[in-house]
């Protein structure tokens, strides 16, 4: 049996440069040895027996990379043969406009001789089994091509580099072959003029994508060619729909964020060296394919943050050519199946120049932790003071709204982990958190705000905040001045879950810490005092009834003159101390156990209903209300902050 050896003799200068920029150089200094010079047997079987299509890199006459697609005529598995561990035979049906078509015709017509550039017949591919997220990469060169028809070719690819690949951002899909494609070229502009923009349809296609295939090339320096020969690369990037952005200013600069991966940085290293990149996007529902090629630059740190909000490693491609083909790929997502999003994918980040990017850029307002009150071992109220840049629009918060805060500068980025199956979201944790504001700031600019929060087990931000509080004092239920410098950026105020003006006739349903928006609403109502009539029922499910009642009492700084408040507490606790609150217009009733559907018919009639609590709690509450005859348009449910 042949023994695999490394397909490399070290990382090339572009890879070393990117590993150094991102702080991985020392850790990655010898991992190039993991790149093998042939396929393992399981990889040969994988490429020949598991894949309905394969993205491969090709180089055009001008030396530009394109990310091409090869598939069989019917889009079924089995179009690839693997006679040995160094060879893949691809029986491909191409379509007009596919960049690989030019390469193969050039080979056949010239018998593989006199290429226009030394890299013309280099190639690389990535096999992805989308239902399982398995994927493996290879690189090598075209050994031979046979043209069967104008669109059918038999390619002999020689493999000299192989590796497994990071699967964690792949969105899983069930794929089937499609025998009835009718490819047609919608746009073909292989050489864009200086100020030309991508068509609106193409831009929308890019910004709706959740998967991008990335082609790249490394051109050797004659002085080091023996050690670092020229080669191409193929990779795939995945994320939430919209993770790839397009500059609204020039309409052609495509921005691809870099997420935490295996740290090889081969694609980025190739880009760092060649300043070129190819991107291809597929619609798995229509078979439409978009090919892009262009010049590229990697940006790390402050230069990246000037382009994309709160993302410090990006690649910016200025498109020089593009092709958009409808109904081309003979592979589709199986009808009736859903995409399963990767749990590792971070939230979509926008460009600084985009309106949504400007809204989320932050930096105009800072919030500094000034005091805190510990209520229990994992419950506390944190007060933040707001400072704003001169001329900044003041912050406005309606009762019940939430505020998003960025703690990256204080906490710092997460330590590198390749995978974190127990907490996949931690891999790209941007340290941005959103909480409902529990204080009220009606009819005035916000100069401070309170957050009533529970410490999350393993939480990077809540854990750090509670640590500061514990180090400051061991007293409970007493406000403590915080001397440690805890500063965050105010990203923005969010939420349509708020108390409006006018008379109120409402049912509030709260589960545990889901009481926080209602604390702000109660505080607002107590400030309004005689302005409005109303009747509110607060149905509260909690394990800490006395603590929750203290929070309610603290929110009612003024007596309720024209508002009746009924508080129904559902708890397993046998005795609840209600001294000081069950008086005047406030009535409290204790119910043993959880909220049941039988509760709602009495209290829900003719009321507007607000619900806030964990997912399962909110689902049960809505089901119970529906059973009581309440229509969905009478209910508003808050995302649980």
Coordinates of C-alpha atoms in Angstrom, one line a residue:
X1 CA 0.0 0.0 0.0
X2 CA 1.3 3.5 -0.9
X3 CA 2.2 5.6 2.1
X4 CA 1.1 9.3 2.0
X5 CA 3.7 11.9 2.6
X6 CA 3.3 15.6 2.8
X7 CA 2.3 17.4 -0.4
X8 CA 4.1 20.5 0.8
X9 CA 7.6 21.5 1.9
X10 CA 6.4 24.3 4.1
X11 CA 3.8 27.1 4.2
X12 CA 4.4 29.5 1.3
X13 CA 5.1 33.2 2.0
X14 CA 1.5 34.3 1.6
X15 CA 0.3 31.7 4.1
X16 CA 3.0 32.6 6.6
X17 CA 2.1 36.3 6.2
X18 CA -1.6 35.7 7.0
X19 CA -0.9 33.3 9.9
X20 CA 1.4 36.0 11.3
X21 CA -1.2 38.8 10.9
X22 CA -3.8 36.7 12.8
X23 CA -1.4 35.5 15.4
X24 CA -1.2 31.9 14.5
X25 CA 2.3 31.6 13.0
X26 CA 4.0 29.8 15.9
X27 CA 1.1 27.4 16.4
X28 CA 0.9 26.6 12.7
X29 CA 4.6 26.4 11.9
X30 CA 4.7 22.7 11.3
X31 CA 1.1 21.8 10.5
X32 CA 1.8 22.0 6.7
X33 CA 2.8 18.3 7.1
X34 CA -0.9 17.5 7.4
X35 CA -1.3 18.2 3.7
X36 CA -0.7 14.9 2.0
X37 CA 0.5 14.1 -1.5
X38 CA -2.4 11.7 -2.4
X39 CA -5.9 10.8 -1.4
X40 CA -6.5 8.4 1.4
X41 CA -8.6 5.5 0.4
X42 CA -11.7 6.9 2.2
X43 CA -11.2 10.2 0.4
X44 CA -11.1 8.4 -3.0
X45 CA -14.3 6.6 -2.1
X46 CA -15.8 9.9 -0.9
X47 CA -15.1 11.8 -4.1
X48 CA -16.4 8.9 -6.3
X49 CA -19.3 7.7 -4.3
X50 CA -20.8 10.6 -2.3
X51 CA -20.9 13.7 -4.4
X52 CA -23.4 15.0 -7.0
X53 CA -21.1 17.9 -8.0
X54 CA -17.6 19.3 -7.2
X55 CA -16.5 22.9 -7.3
X56 CA -13.0 23.2 -8.9
X57 CA -10.7 26.1 -9.6
X58 CA -9.6 26.9 -13.2
X59 CA -7.4 29.7 -14.5
X60 CA -8.3 31.7 -17.6
X61 CA -6.0 33.0 -20.4
X62 CA -5.2 36.1 -18.4
X63 CA -4.2 34.1 -15.3
X64 CA -7.4 34.9 -13.4
X65 CA -9.0 32.2 -11.2
X66 CA -12.6 31.1 -11.6
X67 CA -14.5 28.8 -9.3
X68 CA -16.1 26.3 -11.7
X69 CA -18.6 23.5 -11.1
X70 CA -18.5 20.0 -12.5
X71 CA -21.4 17.5 -12.4
X72 CA -22.7 14.6 -14.4
X73 CA -25.4 15.0 -17.0
X74 CA -28.2 14.1 -14.6
X75 CA -26.8 15.5 -11.4
X76 CA -26.5 12.1 -9.8
X77 CA -23.6 10.7 -7.7
X78 CA -21.1 8.6 -9.7
X79 CA -19.8 10.9 -12.3
X80 CA -16.3 10.7 -10.8
X81 CA -13.9 7.7 -11.0
X82 CA -10.9 7.1 -8.9
X83 CA -8.6 4.5 -10.5
X84 CA -5.8 5.1 -7.9
X85 CA -5.0 7.5 -5.0
X86 CA -3.4 10.1 -7.3
X87 CA -6.1 10.2 -10.0
X88 CA -9.7 11.5 -10.4
X89 CA -11.5 10.9 -13.7
X90 CA -14.4 13.4 -14.0
X91 CA -17.1 12.8 -16.6
X92 CA -18.6 16.3 -16.7
X93 CA -21.5 17.8 -18.5
X94 CA -20.9 21.6 -18.7
X95 CA -23.1 24.5 -19.8
X96 CA -22.6 27.5 -22.0
X97 CA -20.8 30.3 -20.0
X98 CA -19.1 27.9 -17.5
X99 CA -15.5 29.2 -17.3
X100 CA -14.0 25.7 -17.3
X101 CA -15.5 25.2 -20.8
X102 CA -12.9 27.6 -22.2
X103 CA -10.0 25.8 -20.3
X104 CA -11.0 22.4 -21.6
X105 CA -11.6 23.6 -25.2
X106 CA -8.2 25.3 -25.0
X107 CA -6.6 22.0 -23.9
X108 CA -8.3 19.9 -26.6
X109 CA -7.6 22.4 -29.4
X110 CA -4.0 22.8 -28.4
X111 CA -3.4 19.2 -27.2
X112 CA -2.5 20.6 -23.8
X113 CA 0.5 22.5 -25.2
X114 CA 1.6 26.2 -25.1
X115 CA -0.6 27.4 -22.2
X116 CA -1.0 31.2 -22.0
X117 CA 0.2 31.1 -18.4
X118 CA 2.2 28.5 -16.4
X119 CA -0.8 28.1 -14.1
X120 CA -3.4 27.6 -17.0
X121 CA -4.0 23.9 -16.3
X122 CA -3.6 23.8 -12.6
X123 CA -6.8 22.9 -10.6
X124 CA -8.1 22.3 -7.2
X125 CA -11.4 21.0 -5.8
X126 CA -13.5 20.6 -2.7
X127 CA -15.9 17.7 -2.3
X128 CA -18.8 18.5 0.1
X129 CA -21.4 16.0 1.2
X130 CA -24.1 18.6 2.1
X131 CA -26.4 16.3 4.1
X132 CA -23.6 15.4 6.5
X133 CA -21.2 18.3 6.3
X134 CA -18.3 16.0 5.4
X135 CA -15.8 17.6 3.1
X136 CA -12.3 17.0 1.7
X137 CA -10.0 19.1 -0.5
X138 CA -7.6 18.3 -3.3
X139 CA -5.3 20.1 -5.6
X140 CA -3.2 19.2 -8.6
X141 CA -3.3 19.6 -12.4
X142 CA -5.1 18.6 -15.5
X143 CA -3.3 15.6 -17.0
X144 CA -5.6 14.9 -20.0
X145 CA -8.9 16.0 -21.5
X146 CA -11.2 14.2 -23.9
X147 CA -14.1 16.1 -25.6
X148 CA -17.1 13.8 -26.0
X149 CA -19.5 16.5 -27.3
X150 CA -19.5 20.3 -27.2
X151 CA -20.5 20.2 -23.5
X152 CA -19.4 16.7 -22.4
X153 CA -15.8 16.1 -21.3
X154 CA -13.7 13.4 -19.6
X155 CA -11.1 15.0 -17.4
X156 CA -8.0 13.3 -16.0
X157 CA -7.0 15.1 -12.9
X158 CA -3.7 14.3 -11.1
X159 CA -3.8 15.0 -7.4
X160 CA -0.7 16.1 -5.4
X161 CA -2.3 17.8 -2.4
X162 CA -5.1 16.5 -0.2
X163 CA -6.6 17.3 3.2
X164 CA -9.7 17.0 5.2
X165 CA -11.4 20.3 5.8
X166 CA -13.3 22.3 8.5
X167 CA -17.0 21.5 8.2
X168 CA -18.5 23.7 10.9
X169 CA -20.0 26.5 8.8
X170 CA -21.7 24.3 6.2
X171 CA -25.5 24.6 6.0
X172 CA -26.8 21.1 5.5
X173 CA -29.2 20.3 2.6
X174 CA -30.8 17.2 1.1
X175 CA -29.7 17.3 -2.6
X176 CA -31.1 15.4 -5.6
X177 CA -30.3 15.3 -9.3
X178 CA -32.3 17.4 -11.8
X179 CA -32.5 15.9 -15.3
X180 CA -34.4 18.8 -16.9
X181 CA -32.1 21.8 -16.7
X182 CA -32.2 24.5 -19.4
X183 CA -29.2 26.7 -18.9
X184 CA -29.3 30.2 -20.2
X185 CA -26.8 33.1 -19.8
X186 CA -28.5 36.1 -18.1
X187 CA -25.3 38.2 -17.8
X188 CA -21.8 37.7 -19.2
X189 CA -19.3 40.4 -18.6
X190 CA -15.9 38.9 -18.3
X191 CA -14.2 42.3 -18.4
X192 CA -16.0 45.0 -16.5
X193 CA -15.2 48.7 -17.3
X194 CA -13.7 50.9 -14.7
X195 CA -16.9 52.3 -13.2
X196 CA -19.3 49.5 -14.1
X197 CA -21.5 48.1 -11.3
X198 CA -22.9 44.7 -10.8
X199 CA -26.6 44.4 -11.8
X200 CA -29.1 44.8 -8.9
X201 CA -30.3 41.2 -9.5
X202 CA -26.7 39.9 -9.1
X203 CA -26.1 42.0 -5.9
X204 CA -29.3 40.5 -4.4
X205 CA -28.1 37.0 -5.4
X206 CA -24.9 37.6 -3.5
X207 CA -26.4 39.1 -0.4
X208 CA -29.0 36.3 -0.1
X209 CA -26.4 33.5 -0.3
X210 CA -25.4 31.2 2.6
X211 CA -22.7 29.4 0.7
X212 CA -19.8 30.7 -1.4
X213 CA -17.2 28.6 -3.2
X214 CA -13.8 30.3 -3.2
X215 CA -11.1 29.8 -5.9
X216 CA -7.5 31.0 -5.5
X217 CA -4.1 30.7 -7.0
X218 CA -0.5 30.9 -5.7
X219 CA 2.2 31.8 -8.3
X220 CA 5.7 30.7 -7.3
X221 CA 8.6 33.0 -7.2
X222 CA 11.4 31.7 -9.4
X223 CA 13.8 31.8 -6.5
X224 CA 11.6 29.6 -4.3
X225 CA 9.7 27.6 -6.9
X226 CA 11.3 24.3 -6.1
X227 CA 10.1 24.6 -2.5
X228 CA 6.8 26.4 -3.1
X229 CA 5.5 25.5 -6.6
X230 CA 2.6 27.2 -8.1
X231 CA -0.8 25.7 -7.2
X232 CA -4.5 26.6 -7.0
X233 CA -6.9 26.3 -4.1
X234 CA -10.6 25.7 -3.7
X235 CA -12.6 26.3 -0.5
X236 CA -16.1 26.9 0.6
X237 CA -17.4 29.6 3.0
X238 CA -20.8 29.3 4.8
X239 CA -22.8 31.4 7.1
X240 CA -26.3 32.9 7.6
X241 CA -28.0 34.3 4.5
X242 CA -26.5 37.7 3.9
X243 CA -23.0 37.0 5.4
X244 CA -21.4 38.1 2.2
X245 CA -21.9 41.8 1.5
X246 CA -21.5 44.1 -1.5
X247 CA -20.4 47.8 -1.3
X248 CA -23.4 50.1 -2.1
X249 CA -20.9 52.7 -3.1
X250 CA -19.2 51.1 -6.1
X251 CA -21.7 48.2 -6.6
X252 CA -18.9 45.7 -7.3
X253 CA -16.7 45.3 -4.2
X254 CA -17.7 42.0 -2.5
X255 CA -16.7 41.6 1.2
X256 CA -16.3 38.1 2.6
X257 CA -15.8 37.8 6.3
X258 CA -13.3 35.3 7.7
X259 CA -14.6 33.1 10.5
X260 CA -12.5 31.0 13.0
X261 CA -11.4 27.8 11.2
X262 CA -8.5 25.4 11.2
X263 CA -6.0 28.2 10.9
X264 CA -4.2 26.8 7.8
X265 CA -5.3 30.0 6.0
X266 CA -4.4 28.5 2.6
X267 CA -7.1 30.4 0.7
X268 CA -6.2 33.7 2.4
X269 CA -2.5 33.0 2.0
X270 CA -3.0 32.5 -1.8
X271 CA -5.0 35.8 -1.9
X272 CA -2.2 37.5 0.1
X273 CA 0.3 36.4 -2.5
X274 CA -1.6 36.7 -5.8
X275 CA -4.1 39.5 -4.9
X276 CA -6.7 37.6 -6.9
X277 CA -9.8 35.6 -5.9
X278 CA -12.8 33.8 -7.5
X279 CA -16.2 33.5 -5.9
X280 CA -19.1 31.3 -7.1
X281 CA -22.6 31.2 -5.7
X282 CA -25.3 28.6 -6.4
X283 CA -29.0 28.7 -5.8
X284 CA -29.9 25.1 -4.8
X285 CA -33.6 25.8 -5.4
X286 CA -33.3 27.2 -9.0
X287 CA -29.9 25.9 -10.2
X288 CA -28.8 29.5 -11.0
X289 CA -25.0 30.0 -10.8
X290 CA -23.1 33.2 -10.4
X291 CA -19.3 33.3 -11.2
X292 CA -17.2 36.2 -10.0
X293 CA -13.5 36.9 -10.5
X294 CA -11.4 39.9 -9.4
X295 CA -8.6 41.5 -7.5
X296 CA -8.6 41.0 -3.8
X297 CA -7.1 42.2 -0.5
X298 CA -7.1 40.7 3.0
X299 CA -7.8 43.3 5.7
X300 CA -7.0 42.5 9.4
X301 CA -7.6 44.6 12.5
X302 CA -8.5 48.3 12.2
X303 CA -8.5 48.4 8.4
X304 CA -11.1 45.6 8.4
X305 CA -13.2 47.4 11.0
X306 CA -13.3 50.5 8.8
X307 CA -15.1 48.3 6.2
X308 CA -17.2 45.8 8.1
X309 CA -18.8 46.6 11.4
X310 CA -17.2 44.7 14.3
X311 CA -15.5 42.1 12.2
X312 CA -11.7 42.3 12.2
X313 CA -10.7 39.9 9.4
X314 CA -12.2 40.2 5.9
X315 CA -11.3 39.7 2.2
X316 CA -12.4 42.5 -0.2
X317 CA -12.8 41.5 -3.9
X318 CA -13.1 44.1 -6.6
X319 CA -15.0 42.3 -9.3
X320 CA -13.4 42.4 -12.7
X321 CA -15.6 39.8 -14.4
X322 CA -18.8 38.0 -13.8
X323 CA -21.2 35.5 -15.4
X324 CA -24.7 34.7 -14.3
X325 CA -26.4 31.6 -15.7
X326 CA -29.9 30.5 -14.9
X327 CA -31.0 26.9 -14.4
X328 CA -27.5 25.5 -14.9
X329 CA -26.5 23.2 -12.0
X330 CA -28.3 19.8 -12.4
X331 CA -28.5 19.5 -8.6
X332 CA -31.3 20.8 -6.4
X333 CA -32.5 20.9 -2.8
X334 CA -35.0 18.1 -2.4
X335 CA -38.6 19.5 -2.4
X336 CA -40.1 19.7 1.0
X337 CA -36.8 19.7 2.9
X338 CA -35.4 22.6 4.9
X339 CA -31.9 24.0 5.2
X340 CA -30.3 23.2 8.6
X341 CA -28.2 26.2 9.6
X342 CA -24.8 25.6 11.1
X343 CA -24.9 26.4 14.9
X344 CA -21.4 27.9 14.5
X345 CA -22.4 30.7 12.1
X346 CA -22.2 34.2 13.7
X347 CA -24.8 36.9 13.1
X348 CA -24.6 38.8 9.8
X349 CA -22.2 41.8 10.0
X350 CA -22.9 44.7 7.7
X351 CA -20.6 47.1 6.0
X352 CA -19.9 50.4 7.7
X353 CA -21.3 52.2 4.6
X354 CA -24.6 50.3 4.7
X355 CA -27.5 51.8 6.6
X356 CA -27.8 48.7 8.8
X357 CA -24.1 48.9 9.4
X358 CA -24.3 52.5 10.5
X359 CA -27.1 51.6 12.9
X360 CA -25.1 48.8 14.5
X361 CA -21.7 50.5 14.4
X362 CA -21.9 51.9 17.9
X363 CA -19.1 54.0 19.3
X364 CA -21.3 57.1 19.6
X365 CA -22.5 56.2 23.1
X366 CA -20.6 54.5 25.8
X367 CA -22.0 52.9 28.9
X368 CA -20.0 52.6 32.1
X369 CA -21.0 50.3 34.9
X370 CA -21.5 52.6 37.9
X371 CA -23.3 50.5 40.5
X372 CA -24.9 47.1 41.1
X373 CA -27.2 45.3 43.5
X374 CA -26.9 41.6 44.1
X375 CA -30.3 40.1 44.8
X376 CA -29.4 36.4 44.9
X377 CA -26.5 34.2 43.9
X378 CA -27.3 34.6 40.2
X379 CA -29.6 37.6 40.0
X380 CA -28.6 41.3 40.1
X381 CA -29.4 44.8 38.9
X382 CA -26.6 46.6 37.1
X383 CA -26.7 50.3 36.6
X384 CA -24.9 51.9 33.7
X385 CA -24.2 55.6 33.1
X386 CA -24.2 56.8 29.5
X387 CA -21.7 59.2 27.9
X388 CA -22.1 60.4 24.4
X389 CA -19.9 62.1 21.7
X390 CA -20.7 65.8 21.2
X391 CA -23.6 66.3 18.9
X392 CA -24.8 62.7 19.1
X393 CA -28.5 62.0 19.0
X394 CA -29.7 61.2 22.5
X395 CA -30.7 57.7 23.4
X396 CA -34.5 57.1 23.7
X397 CA -35.9 54.0 25.3
X398 CA -39.6 53.2 25.5
X399 CA -40.8 51.2 28.5
X400 CA -40.1 47.5 27.7
X401 CA -37.5 48.0 25.0
X402 CA -34.1 46.3 25.0
X403 CA -30.5 47.7 24.6
X404 CA -27.6 46.0 22.8
X405 CA -24.2 46.4 24.3
X406 CA -20.8 45.6 22.9
X407 CA -18.3 44.3 25.6
X408 CA -15.5 43.3 23.2
X409 CA -13.1 46.1 24.2
X410 CA -13.5 45.2 27.9
X411 CA -13.5 41.4 27.7
X412 CA -11.5 40.8 24.5
X413 CA -12.1 38.2 21.9
X414 CA -12.5 34.5 22.8
X415 CA -9.4 32.3 22.9
X416 CA -9.0 30.2 19.8
X417 CA -10.8 26.9 19.6
X418 CA -11.3 25.0 16.3
X419 CA -14.6 23.3 17.4
X420 CA -16.7 23.7 20.5
X421 CA -19.6 21.3 20.2
X422 CA -21.0 22.1 23.7
X423 CA -21.2 25.9 22.8
X424 CA -20.8 26.4 19.1
X425 CA -21.7 30.0 19.2
X426 CA -18.7 30.8 21.4
X427 CA -16.3 30.3 18.5
X428 CA -17.1 33.6 16.9
X429 CA -18.5 35.3 20.0
X430 CA -18.6 39.1 19.2
X431 CA -19.3 40.0 22.9
X432 CA -22.5 41.8 21.9
X433 CA -25.4 41.1 24.3
X434 CA -29.0 42.4 24.4
X435 CA -31.0 42.9 27.6
X436 CA -34.4 44.4 28.3
X437 CA -34.0 47.7 30.2
X438 CA -35.8 47.4 33.5
X439 CA -35.7 51.1 34.4
X440 CA -38.0 53.6 32.7
X441 CA -36.9 56.7 30.8
X442 CA -40.2 57.9 29.3
X443 CA -40.2 61.5 27.9
X444 CA -36.5 62.1 28.6
X445 CA -33.1 61.4 27.2
X446 CA -31.3 58.4 28.6
X447 CA -28.3 59.2 30.8
X448 CA -28.4 56.0 32.8
X449 CA -30.2 52.7 32.7
X450 CA -30.7 49.5 34.8
X451 CA -30.4 45.9 33.6
X452 CA -31.9 43.2 35.8
X453 CA -30.1 40.1 34.7
X454 CA -29.5 36.5 35.7
X455 CA -26.0 35.1 35.4
X456 CA -25.8 32.5 32.6
X457 CA -23.9 29.3 33.3
X458 CA -20.6 29.6 31.4
X459 CA -21.7 33.1 30.1
X460 CA -18.7 35.2 29.0
X461 CA -20.4 38.5 29.6
X462 CA -22.8 37.8 32.5
X463 CA -20.0 35.8 34.2
X464 CA -17.6 38.7 33.9
X465 CA -20.1 41.2 35.2
X466 CA -21.1 39.1 38.2
X467 CA -17.4 38.5 39.0
X468 CA -16.9 42.3 39.2
X469 CA -19.8 42.6 41.5
X470 CA -18.6 39.7 43.8
X471 CA -15.1 41.2 44.0
X472 CA -16.6 44.6 44.9
X473 CA -18.7 43.4 47.8
X474 CA -20.4 40.4 49.4
X475 CA -23.5 42.4 50.6
X476 CA -26.8 41.5 49.1
X477 CA -29.7 43.8 48.4
X478 CA -27.5 46.9 48.8
X479 CA -26.4 49.1 46.0
X480 CA -22.6 48.8 45.6
X481 CA -20.5 51.5 43.8
X482 CA -18.3 49.8 41.1
X483 CA -14.8 51.1 40.9
X484 CA -13.5 48.8 38.2
X485 CA -13.5 50.3 34.8
X486 CA -16.2 48.4 33.0
X487 CA -17.0 50.2 29.7
X488 CA -19.0 49.0 26.7
X489 CA -20.4 50.5 23.5
X490 CA -24.1 51.1 23.1
X491 CA -24.9 49.3 19.8
X492 CA -28.5 50.4 19.7
X493 CA -32.0 50.2 21.2
X494 CA -34.3 47.5 19.9
X495 CA -37.8 46.0 20.2
X496 CA -41.4 46.7 19.4
X497 CA -42.4 45.2 22.8
X498 CA -43.2 48.4 24.7
X499 CA -45.9 50.2 26.6
X500 CA -47.8 52.7 24.4
X501 CA -49.7 55.8 25.5
X502 CA -53.3 55.9 26.5
X503 CA -55.5 53.9 28.8
X504 CA -54.3 50.3 29.4
X505 CA -56.3 47.1 29.7
X506 CA -53.7 44.4 29.6
X507 CA -52.6 41.0 30.6
X508 CA -48.8 40.6 31.1
X509 CA -47.5 37.0 31.2
X510 CA -44.0 36.6 32.6
X511 CA -41.8 33.7 33.2
X512 CA -39.0 34.3 35.7
X513 CA -36.5 36.9 34.6
X514 CA -39.0 37.6 31.8
X515 CA -40.5 40.1 34.2
X516 CA -37.9 42.7 33.3
X517 CA -39.9 44.6 30.5
X518 CA -42.9 44.7 32.8
X519 CA -40.8 46.3 35.6
X520 CA -40.1 49.2 33.2
X521 CA -43.7 49.4 32.2
X522 CA -44.9 49.5 35.8
X523 CA -42.4 52.2 36.6
X524 CA -43.7 54.2 33.6
X525 CA -47.3 53.8 34.8
X526 CA -46.4 54.9 38.3
X527 CA -44.8 58.0 36.8
X528 CA -47.9 58.8 34.7
X529 CA -50.0 58.5 37.9
X530 CA -53.3 60.3 37.3
X531 CA -52.9 60.7 33.5
X532 CA -54.4 57.4 32.6
X533 CA -57.0 54.9 33.7
X534 CA -56.3 51.2 33.4
X535 CA -56.4 47.7 34.6
X536 CA -53.4 45.3 34.4
X537 CA -53.1 41.7 35.4
X538 CA -49.5 40.4 35.8
X539 CA -49.3 36.6 35.7
X540 CA -45.9 35.7 37.0
X541 CA -44.4 32.2 37.1
X542 CA -41.3 32.1 39.3
X543 CA -39.2 30.1 41.8
X544 CA -38.4 33.4 43.6
X545 CA -41.7 35.0 44.4
X546 CA -40.5 37.3 47.2
X547 CA -37.5 38.6 45.2
X548 CA -39.8 39.3 42.2
X549 CA -42.2 41.1 44.4
X550 CA -39.4 43.3 45.7
X551 CA -38.5 44.2 42.1
X552 CA -42.1 45.1 41.4
X553 CA -42.3 47.2 44.6
X554 CA -39.1 49.0 43.6
X555 CA -40.7 49.8 40.2
X556 CA -43.7 51.4 41.8
X557 CA -42.1 54.6 43.2
X558 CA -45.5 56.4 43.1
X559 CA -48.9 55.2 44.2
X560 CA -51.1 53.9 41.4
X561 CA -54.1 56.4 41.5
X562 CA -56.3 55.3 38.6
X563 CA -54.7 52.0 37.7
X564 CA -55.7 48.7 39.2
X565 CA -52.9 46.1 39.3
X566 CA -53.5 42.4 40.0
X567 CA -50.5 40.1 40.4
X568 CA -51.1 36.4 40.1
X569 CA -48.0 34.6 41.3
X570 CA -47.5 30.9 40.3
X571 CA -44.9 29.2 42.4
X572 CA -44.1 26.0 44.2
X573 CA -43.2 27.9 47.4
X574 CA -45.6 27.3 50.3
X575 CA -45.4 30.8 51.9
X576 CA -44.9 34.2 50.2
X577 CA -44.3 37.4 52.2
X578 CA -46.4 40.1 50.6
X579 CA -46.0 42.8 53.3
X580 CA -45.9 46.4 51.9
X581 CA -47.2 45.7 48.5
X582 CA -50.6 44.1 48.7
X583 CA -52.5 47.3 49.4
X584 CA -54.4 50.2 47.7
X585 CA -55.0 49.4 44.0
X586 CA -52.6 46.4 44.1
X587 CA -53.9 42.9 44.8
X588 CA -51.8 39.8 44.9
X589 CA -52.9 36.2 44.8
X590 CA -50.6 33.2 45.2
X591 CA -51.3 30.1 43.0
X592 CA -49.5 26.8 43.8
X593 CA -47.8 25.3 40.8
X594 CA -47.5 26.5 37.2
X595 CA -49.8 28.5 35.0
X596 CA -52.3 26.2 33.5
X597 CA -54.7 26.7 30.5
X598 CA -57.6 26.9 32.9
X599 CA -56.3 30.2 34.2
X600 CA -56.6 32.2 31.0
X601 CA -60.3 32.4 30.3
X602 CA -61.0 34.5 33.4
X603 CA -58.2 37.1 32.8
X604 CA -57.7 37.3 29.1
X605 CA -61.1 38.5 27.9
X606 CA -60.9 41.9 26.0
X607 CA -57.3 42.5 27.0
X608 CA -54.2 43.2 25.0
X609 CA -51.7 40.5 26.0
X610 CA -47.9 40.7 26.3
X611 CA -45.8 37.6 26.9
X612 CA -42.1 37.4 28.0
X613 CA -40.2 34.3 29.1
X614 CA -38.1 31.4 28.0
X615 CA -39.1 29.6 24.7
X616 CA -41.0 26.7 26.2
X617 CA -42.8 29.0 28.7
X618 CA -43.9 31.3 26.0
X619 CA -45.1 28.5 23.7
X620 CA -47.3 27.1 26.5
X621 CA -48.7 30.5 27.4
X622 CA -49.7 31.2 23.7
X623 CA -51.3 27.7 23.4
X624 CA -53.3 28.3 26.6
X625 CA -54.4 31.7 25.4
X626 CA -55.5 30.3 22.0
X627 CA -57.5 27.6 23.8
X628 CA -59.2 30.4 25.7
X629 CA -60.3 32.0 22.4
X630 CA -57.7 34.7 22.2
X631 CA -56.6 35.4 18.6
X632 CA -52.9 35.8 17.7
X633 CA -53.4 39.5 16.8
X634 CA -54.2 40.2 20.5
X635 CA -50.9 38.7 21.7
X636 CA -47.4 40.2 21.4
X637 CA -44.5 38.0 22.5
X638 CA -41.1 39.3 23.3
X639 CA -37.8 37.7 22.2
X640 CA -36.3 36.5 25.4
X641 CA -33.4 38.9 26.4

